[in-house]
PDB file of C-alpha atoms in Angstrom:
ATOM      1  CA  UNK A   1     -25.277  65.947  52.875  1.00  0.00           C
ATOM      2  CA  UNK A   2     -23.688  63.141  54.539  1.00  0.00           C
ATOM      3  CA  UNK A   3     -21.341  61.031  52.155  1.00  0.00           C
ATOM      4  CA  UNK A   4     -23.132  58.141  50.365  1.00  0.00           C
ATOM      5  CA  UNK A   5     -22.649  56.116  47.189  1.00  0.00           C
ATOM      6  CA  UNK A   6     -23.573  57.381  44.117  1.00  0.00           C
ATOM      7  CA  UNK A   7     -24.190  54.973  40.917  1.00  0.00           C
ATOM      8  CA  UNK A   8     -23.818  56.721  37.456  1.00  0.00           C
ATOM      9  CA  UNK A   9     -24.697  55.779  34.283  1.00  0.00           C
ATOM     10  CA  UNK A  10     -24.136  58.366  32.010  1.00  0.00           C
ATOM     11  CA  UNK A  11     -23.979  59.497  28.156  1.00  0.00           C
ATOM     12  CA  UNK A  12     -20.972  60.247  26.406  1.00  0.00           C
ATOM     13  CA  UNK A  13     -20.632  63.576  24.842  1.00  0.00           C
ATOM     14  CA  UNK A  14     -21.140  66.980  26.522  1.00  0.00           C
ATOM     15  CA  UNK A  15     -23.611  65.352  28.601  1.00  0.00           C
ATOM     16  CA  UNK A  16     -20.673  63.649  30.694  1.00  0.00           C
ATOM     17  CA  UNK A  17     -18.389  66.759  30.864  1.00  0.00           C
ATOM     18  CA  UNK A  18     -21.239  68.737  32.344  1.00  0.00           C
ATOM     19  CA  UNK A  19     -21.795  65.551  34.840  1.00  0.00           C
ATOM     20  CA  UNK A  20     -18.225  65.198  35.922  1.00  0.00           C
ATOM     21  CA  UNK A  21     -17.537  68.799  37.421  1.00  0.00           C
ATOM     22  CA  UNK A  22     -20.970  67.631  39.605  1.00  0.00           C
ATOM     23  CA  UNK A  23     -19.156  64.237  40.525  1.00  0.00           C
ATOM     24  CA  UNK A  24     -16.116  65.966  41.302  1.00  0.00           C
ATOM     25  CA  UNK A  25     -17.828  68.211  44.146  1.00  0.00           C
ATOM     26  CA  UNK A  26     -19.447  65.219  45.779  1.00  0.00           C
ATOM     27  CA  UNK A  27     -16.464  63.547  45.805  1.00  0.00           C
ATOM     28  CA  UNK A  28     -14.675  66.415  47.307  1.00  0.00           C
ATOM     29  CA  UNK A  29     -18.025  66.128  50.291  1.00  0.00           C
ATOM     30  CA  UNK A  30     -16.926  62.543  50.840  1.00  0.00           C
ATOM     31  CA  UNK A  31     -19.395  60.561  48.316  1.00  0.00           C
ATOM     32  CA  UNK A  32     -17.630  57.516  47.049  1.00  0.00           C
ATOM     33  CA  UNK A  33     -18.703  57.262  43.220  1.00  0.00           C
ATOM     34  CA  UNK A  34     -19.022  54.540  40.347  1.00  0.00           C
ATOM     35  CA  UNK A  35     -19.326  55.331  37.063  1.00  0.00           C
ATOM     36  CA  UNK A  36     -20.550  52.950  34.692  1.00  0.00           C
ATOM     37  CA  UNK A  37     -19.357  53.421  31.164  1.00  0.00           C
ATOM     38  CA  UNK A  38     -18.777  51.356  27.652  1.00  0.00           C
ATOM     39  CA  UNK A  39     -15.627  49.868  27.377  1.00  0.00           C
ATOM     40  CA  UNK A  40     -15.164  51.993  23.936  1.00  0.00           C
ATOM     41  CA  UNK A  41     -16.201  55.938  24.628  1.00  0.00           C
ATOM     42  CA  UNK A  42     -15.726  59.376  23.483  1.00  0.00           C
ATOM     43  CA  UNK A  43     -14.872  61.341  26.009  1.00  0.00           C
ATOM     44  CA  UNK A  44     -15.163  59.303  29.561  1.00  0.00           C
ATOM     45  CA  UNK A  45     -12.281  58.444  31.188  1.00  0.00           C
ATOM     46  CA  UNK A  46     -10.915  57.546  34.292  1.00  0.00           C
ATOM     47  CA  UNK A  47     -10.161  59.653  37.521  1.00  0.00           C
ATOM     48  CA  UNK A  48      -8.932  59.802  41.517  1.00  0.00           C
ATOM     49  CA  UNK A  49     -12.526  61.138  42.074  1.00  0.00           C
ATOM     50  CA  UNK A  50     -14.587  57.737  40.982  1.00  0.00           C
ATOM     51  CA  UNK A  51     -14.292  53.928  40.138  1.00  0.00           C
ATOM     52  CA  UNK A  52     -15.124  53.212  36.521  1.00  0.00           C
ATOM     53  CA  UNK A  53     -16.777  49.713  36.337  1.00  0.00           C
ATOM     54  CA  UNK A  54     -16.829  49.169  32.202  1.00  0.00           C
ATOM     55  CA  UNK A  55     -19.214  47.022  30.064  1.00  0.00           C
ATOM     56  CA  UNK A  56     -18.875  45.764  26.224  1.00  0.00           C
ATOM     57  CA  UNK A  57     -20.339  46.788  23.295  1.00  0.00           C
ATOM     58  CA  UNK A  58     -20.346  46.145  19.601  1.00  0.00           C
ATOM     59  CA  UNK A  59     -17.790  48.365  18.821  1.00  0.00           C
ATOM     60  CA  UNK A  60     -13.689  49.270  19.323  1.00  0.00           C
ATOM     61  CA  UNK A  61     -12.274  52.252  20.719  1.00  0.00           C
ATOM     62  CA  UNK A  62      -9.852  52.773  17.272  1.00  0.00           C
ATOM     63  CA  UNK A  63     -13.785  52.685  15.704  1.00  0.00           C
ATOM     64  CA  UNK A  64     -14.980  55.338  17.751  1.00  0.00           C
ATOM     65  CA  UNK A  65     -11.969  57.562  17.458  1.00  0.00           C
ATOM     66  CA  UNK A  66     -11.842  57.156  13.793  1.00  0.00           C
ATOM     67  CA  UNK A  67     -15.552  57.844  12.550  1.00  0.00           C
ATOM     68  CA  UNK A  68     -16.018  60.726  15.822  1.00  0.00           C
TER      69      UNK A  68
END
C-alpha cells in the first residue's frame, strides 16, 4: 500500500500493545500516524513512529497508576 494517514483511537490495556506492533509496520511502509489517547492512560505512550494528539478526562495519571 501506498503511505496514507491513519487516525487511531484506541483502548488502553492489551488491546493497545497488540495495536502498536501493527502501527509500527505501517509506519516503517511510510504511513504517517495519529494516535488519539486520554491525557491519563495505562499503558499508551508516546513514540518516533506516531503523533499522540491527547484529550481530558475525569481522572489523573497518579489516579490511574495508583488504583491499576
Amino acid at each position: 500500500a501506498e503511505g496514507g494517514t491513519l487516525l487511531v483511537v484506541p483502548q488502553d490495556g492489551s488491546h493497545w500493545l497488540s495495536m502498536r506492533i501493527v502501527l509500527e509496520k505501517f509506519w516503517e511502509r511510510g504511513h504517517e500516524i495519529v494516535v488519539v489517547i486520554p491525557e491519563a492512560s495505562l499503558l499508551m505512550k508516546s513514540s518516533q513512529s506516531f503523533t499522540i494528539k491527547t484529550y481530558s478526562v475525569p481522572y489523573t495519571q497518579e489516579f490511574v497508576d495508583r488504583y491499576y
